[in-house]
Amino acid sequence: MNERTLNVDPAKIPNHIAIILDGNGRWAKKRGMPRLFGHREGAENLKRIVRAFLEFNIKYLTVYAFSTENWNRPQDEIAGLKQIFNEAFGSNLKRLSEEQIRIIHLGQREGLDADLLTKIDRAVEETKNNSRLTLSIGLNYGSRNEIMHAVRKIVSSGAKPEDISEQTITNALFTHELPDPDLVIRTSGEQRLSNFLLWQSAYAEWEFPKKLWPEFNREDLIDAIEEYASRDRRFGRISS
Ligand code: IPE
Ligand code: IPE
Ligand code: MG
């Protein structure tokens, strides 16, 4: 296969990319299919994109798969999504370990079914020593909910106000084991955060490719990384 290679200075490849997996429903609708068909293809696409992350040696991938607001969708769509999550967490464990992928769950446990939580916990536990790629999955995740949980945790620890630093908050978030994302990608052309990584993406670069998530491929990822590498991240300073 004559595949395009990633032609970027290794120092300019992001360490952590977060992706808002958006556009599954529209992708299915364009094909005259039910929305769940798009969610299934979206899950398949995540496997393909994970392969590209391994190939490019990117250490952290965080995906937004189900938000705290997505409970407001029709019951049949939620039921179908639950089934997809159950299958995904139940069936890929062997492959994850073979490929040295660590799984982290981001999101509130309350609200998720006990059987799904058991599968998530098992995946997290069995992959905890894998270090080639950390794949964090936002499922029942919302940034405001995450910050609320962090505040509860800090308050119940008995911390004194003057002892609370930015790091205290960072450490109390679901993402406490992750570095901040360098690049956040939202597919499907929508340009909003939808309650994703508000605290963590304070200095991330953002990209909004038009492609719908099921059709976002390795080439699009290369485009996104090349675009990222061309930017000047100043962090408030002036250009070097
Ligand atoms: C993203 O695709 C997946 C979830 C939010 C679960 P959507 O389902 O939002 O697809 P569109 O935006 O309706 O096309
Ligand atoms: C954001 O997508 C959540 C996920 C991708 C999981 P949505 O499609 O739910 O967001 P809105 O409703 O368009 O903002
Ligand atoms: Mg959407």
Coordinates of C-alpha atoms and ligand atoms in Angstrom, one line a residue:
M1 CA 0.0 0.0 0.0
N2 CA 1.3 3.4 -0.9
E3 CA 0.2 5.3 2.2
R4 CA 1.0 8.9 3.0
T5 CA 3.5 9.2 5.8
L6 CA 3.3 11.6 8.7
N7 CA 6.0 14.2 7.8
V8 CA 6.3 16.2 11.0
D9 CA 9.3 17.0 13.3
P10 CA 8.8 14.5 16.1
A11 CA 9.1 17.3 18.6
K12 CA 6.0 18.9 17.0
I13 CA 3.8 15.8 17.3
P14 CA 1.1 16.3 20.0
N15 CA 1.5 14.1 23.1
H16 CA -2.2 14.1 23.8
I17 CA -5.0 14.5 21.3
A18 CA -8.6 14.6 22.5
I19 CA -11.4 14.0 20.0
I20 CA -15.1 14.9 20.2
L21 CA -16.6 12.0 18.2
D22 CA -19.4 13.9 16.5
G23 CA -21.5 13.3 13.4
N24 CA -22.5 9.6 13.7
G25 CA -26.2 10.4 13.3
R26 CA -25.7 12.6 10.2
W27 CA -23.4 10.0 8.7
A28 CA -26.1 7.4 9.0
K29 CA -28.9 9.7 7.8
K30 CA -27.0 10.6 4.7
R31 CA -27.1 6.9 3.8
G32 CA -30.8 6.5 4.7
M33 CA -29.9 4.4 7.7
P34 CA -31.0 4.7 11.4
R35 CA -28.8 6.7 13.7
L36 CA -27.5 3.6 15.5
F37 CA -25.9 2.4 12.2
G38 CA -23.8 5.5 12.5
H39 CA -22.9 4.8 16.1
R40 CA -21.8 1.3 15.2
E41 CA -19.6 2.6 12.4
G42 CA -18.3 5.3 14.8
A43 CA -17.2 2.6 17.2
E44 CA -15.5 0.7 14.3
N45 CA -13.8 3.9 13.3
L46 CA -12.4 4.4 16.8
K47 CA -10.5 1.1 16.3
R48 CA -9.0 2.3 13.0
I49 CA -8.0 5.6 14.5
V50 CA -6.4 3.9 17.5
R51 CA -4.2 2.0 15.1
A52 CA -3.0 5.2 13.6
F53 CA -2.2 6.6 17.0
L54 CA -0.1 3.5 17.7
E55 CA 1.6 4.0 14.3
F56 CA 2.4 7.6 15.0
N57 CA 3.5 6.8 18.5
I58 CA 1.1 9.3 20.1
K59 CA 0.9 8.6 23.8
Y60 CA -2.6 9.8 24.8
L61 CA -5.9 9.7 23.0
T62 CA -9.0 10.9 24.8
V63 CA -12.4 10.5 23.2
Y64 CA -15.8 12.0 24.1
A65 CA -18.3 9.1 23.5
F66 CA -21.3 10.0 25.7
S67 CA -22.0 13.2 27.5
T68 CA -24.1 13.9 30.6
E69 CA -26.5 15.8 28.2
N70 CA -26.8 12.8 25.9
W71 CA -29.3 11.2 28.4
N72 CA -31.8 13.6 26.8
R73 CA -31.9 11.6 23.6
P74 CA -34.7 9.2 22.7
Q75 CA -34.7 6.0 24.8
D76 CA -34.2 3.7 21.8
E77 CA -31.0 5.5 20.8
I78 CA -29.7 5.4 24.4
A79 CA -30.5 1.6 24.6
G80 CA -28.6 1.0 21.3
L81 CA -25.6 3.1 22.6
K82 CA -25.5 1.1 25.8
Q83 CA -25.4 -2.1 23.8
I84 CA -22.5 -0.7 21.7
F85 CA -20.6 0.3 24.9
N86 CA -21.2 -3.1 26.5
E87 CA -19.9 -4.9 23.4
A88 CA -16.9 -2.6 23.1
F89 CA -15.8 -3.0 26.7
G90 CA -16.6 -6.7 26.7
S91 CA -14.9 -7.8 23.6
N92 CA -11.6 -5.9 23.0
L93 CA -9.7 -6.7 26.2
K94 CA -7.3 -9.2 24.6
R95 CA -6.4 -6.9 21.8
L96 CA -5.9 -4.0 24.1
S97 CA -3.4 -5.9 26.1
E98 CA -1.6 -7.3 23.1
E99 CA -1.2 -3.7 21.8
Q100 CA -0.2 -2.4 25.2
I101 CA -3.2 0.0 25.4
R102 CA -4.3 1.4 28.8
I103 CA -8.0 2.2 29.3
I104 CA -9.2 5.0 31.5
H105 CA -12.8 5.9 32.1
L106 CA -13.8 9.6 32.4
G107 CA -17.2 10.3 33.8
Q108 CA -19.7 9.9 36.6
R109 CA -20.3 6.3 37.6
E110 CA -23.8 7.1 38.9
G111 CA -26.2 6.7 36.0
L112 CA -24.3 3.9 34.3
D113 CA -25.7 0.3 34.5
A114 CA -23.9 -2.1 36.9
D115 CA -23.1 -4.6 34.2
L116 CA -21.4 -1.9 32.1
L117 CA -19.5 -0.6 35.1
T118 CA -18.2 -4.1 35.8
K119 CA -16.9 -4.3 32.2
I120 CA -15.4 -0.8 32.4
D121 CA -13.7 -1.6 35.8
R122 CA -12.3 -4.9 34.4
A123 CA -10.9 -3.1 31.3
V124 CA -9.3 -0.4 33.5
E125 CA -7.9 -2.9 35.9
E126 CA -6.5 -5.4 33.3
T127 CA -4.8 -2.7 31.2
K128 CA -3.5 -0.5 34.0
N129 CA 0.2 -1.4 33.4
N130 CA 0.0 -0.9 29.7
S131 CA 2.0 2.1 28.5
R132 CA 2.2 2.3 24.8
L133 CA -1.1 4.3 24.4
T134 CA -3.5 5.6 27.1
L135 CA -7.0 5.6 25.6
S136 CA -9.4 7.6 27.9
I137 CA -13.1 7.3 27.2
G138 CA -15.5 10.0 28.2
L139 CA -18.7 8.1 29.0
N140 CA -21.3 9.8 31.1
Y141 CA -18.8 12.7 31.1
G142 CA -19.5 16.4 31.4
S143 CA -16.9 19.0 32.5
R144 CA -19.3 20.8 34.9
N145 CA -20.2 17.5 36.5
E146 CA -16.5 16.6 36.8
I147 CA -15.7 20.0 38.4
M148 CA -18.6 19.4 40.8
H149 CA -17.2 16.1 41.8
A150 CA -13.7 17.7 42.2
V151 CA -15.2 20.3 44.5
R152 CA -16.9 17.7 46.6
K153 CA -13.7 15.7 46.9
I154 CA -11.6 18.7 47.9
V155 CA -14.2 19.9 50.5
S156 CA -14.5 16.5 52.0
S157 CA -10.7 16.2 52.3
G158 CA -10.9 19.1 54.8
A159 CA -8.4 21.2 52.7
K160 CA -8.0 24.8 54.0
P161 CA -8.9 27.5 51.5
E162 CA -5.3 28.8 51.4
D163 CA -4.0 25.4 50.6
I164 CA -6.1 25.0 47.4
S165 CA -4.0 25.6 44.3
E166 CA -4.7 25.0 40.6
Q167 CA -2.9 21.7 41.0
T168 CA -5.3 20.7 43.8
I169 CA -8.2 21.1 41.3
T170 CA -6.3 19.3 38.5
N171 CA -5.6 16.4 40.9
A172 CA -9.2 16.1 41.8
L173 CA -10.6 15.8 38.3
F174 CA -11.4 12.5 36.5
T175 CA -8.4 13.2 34.3
H176 CA -5.9 13.4 37.2
E177 CA -3.7 10.8 35.6
L178 CA -3.6 12.6 32.2
P179 CA -1.5 15.5 30.9
D180 CA -3.6 18.3 29.4
P181 CA -4.6 17.8 25.8
D182 CA -2.4 19.6 23.2
L183 CA -4.9 19.3 20.5
V184 CA -8.7 18.9 20.6
I185 CA -10.4 17.9 17.4
R186 CA -14.2 18.0 16.9
T187 CA -15.4 16.3 13.8
S188 CA -18.5 17.1 11.8
G189 CA -17.9 20.9 11.5
E190 CA -19.6 21.9 14.7
Q191 CA -17.6 24.5 16.6
R192 CA -18.4 24.2 20.3
L193 CA -17.1 22.4 23.4
S194 CA -20.4 20.7 24.5
N195 CA -19.1 20.4 28.1
F196 CA -15.8 18.6 27.2
L197 CA -12.5 19.2 29.1
L198 CA -13.3 22.8 30.0
W199 CA -10.5 23.0 32.6
Q200 CA -8.0 20.8 30.8
S201 CA -8.2 22.4 27.3
A202 CA -7.5 25.9 28.6
Y203 CA -4.4 26.0 26.3
A204 CA -5.2 23.4 23.8
E205 CA -5.2 24.0 20.1
W206 CA -8.6 23.4 18.5
E207 CA -9.5 22.0 15.1
F208 CA -12.9 21.5 13.5
P209 CA -12.6 19.3 10.5
K210 CA -15.8 19.0 8.4
K211 CA -15.7 15.2 8.1
L212 CA -18.3 13.2 10.1
W213 CA -16.7 10.9 12.7
P214 CA -17.3 7.6 11.0
E215 CA -15.5 8.9 7.9
F216 CA -12.6 10.6 9.7
N217 CA -9.6 8.6 8.7
R218 CA -5.8 8.2 9.0
E219 CA -5.3 10.9 6.3
D220 CA -7.5 13.3 8.2
L221 CA -5.5 12.6 11.3
I222 CA -2.3 13.4 9.4
D223 CA -3.8 16.6 8.2
A224 CA -4.8 17.5 11.8
I225 CA -1.3 16.8 13.1
E226 CA 0.4 18.7 10.3
E227 CA -1.9 21.7 11.0
Y228 CA -1.1 21.5 14.7
A229 CA 2.6 21.3 14.0
S230 CA 2.4 24.5 11.9
R231 CA 1.0 26.5 14.7
D232 CA 2.9 28.7 17.2
R233 CA 1.9 27.9 20.8
R234 CA 2.9 30.9 22.7
F235 CA 1.2 30.3 26.1
G236 CA 0.9 34.0 26.6
R237 CA 4.5 34.7 25.7
I238 CA 5.7 36.3 22.5
S239 CA 7.0 34.4 19.5
S240 CA 10.5 33.0 19.9
Ligands
IPE1 C1 -21.8 11.6 18.3 O1 -22.6 11.6 17.1 C2 -22.0 10.4 19.2 C3 -22.7 10.7 20.4 C4 -23.0 11.9 20.9 C5 -23.2 9.6 21.2 P1 -24.0 12.2 17.2 O2 -25.0 11.2 17.6 O3 -24.0 13.5 17.9 O4 -24.2 12.5 15.6 P2 -24.9 13.8 15.0 O5 -24.3 15.0 15.6 O6 -26.4 13.8 15.4 O7 -24.7 13.7 13.5
IPE2 C1 -21.1 16.0 22.1 O1 -21.8 15.8 20.9 C2 -21.0 14.8 22.9 C3 -20.3 13.7 22.3 C4 -19.7 13.6 21.1 C5 -20.3 12.5 23.1 P1 -23.3 16.1 20.8 O2 -23.7 15.9 19.4 O3 -24.1 15.5 21.9 O4 -23.3 17.7 21.2 P2 -24.3 18.9 20.8 O5 -25.7 18.5 21.4 O6 -24.4 18.9 19.3 O7 -23.7 20.1 21.4
MG3 MG -23.8 15.4 17.5

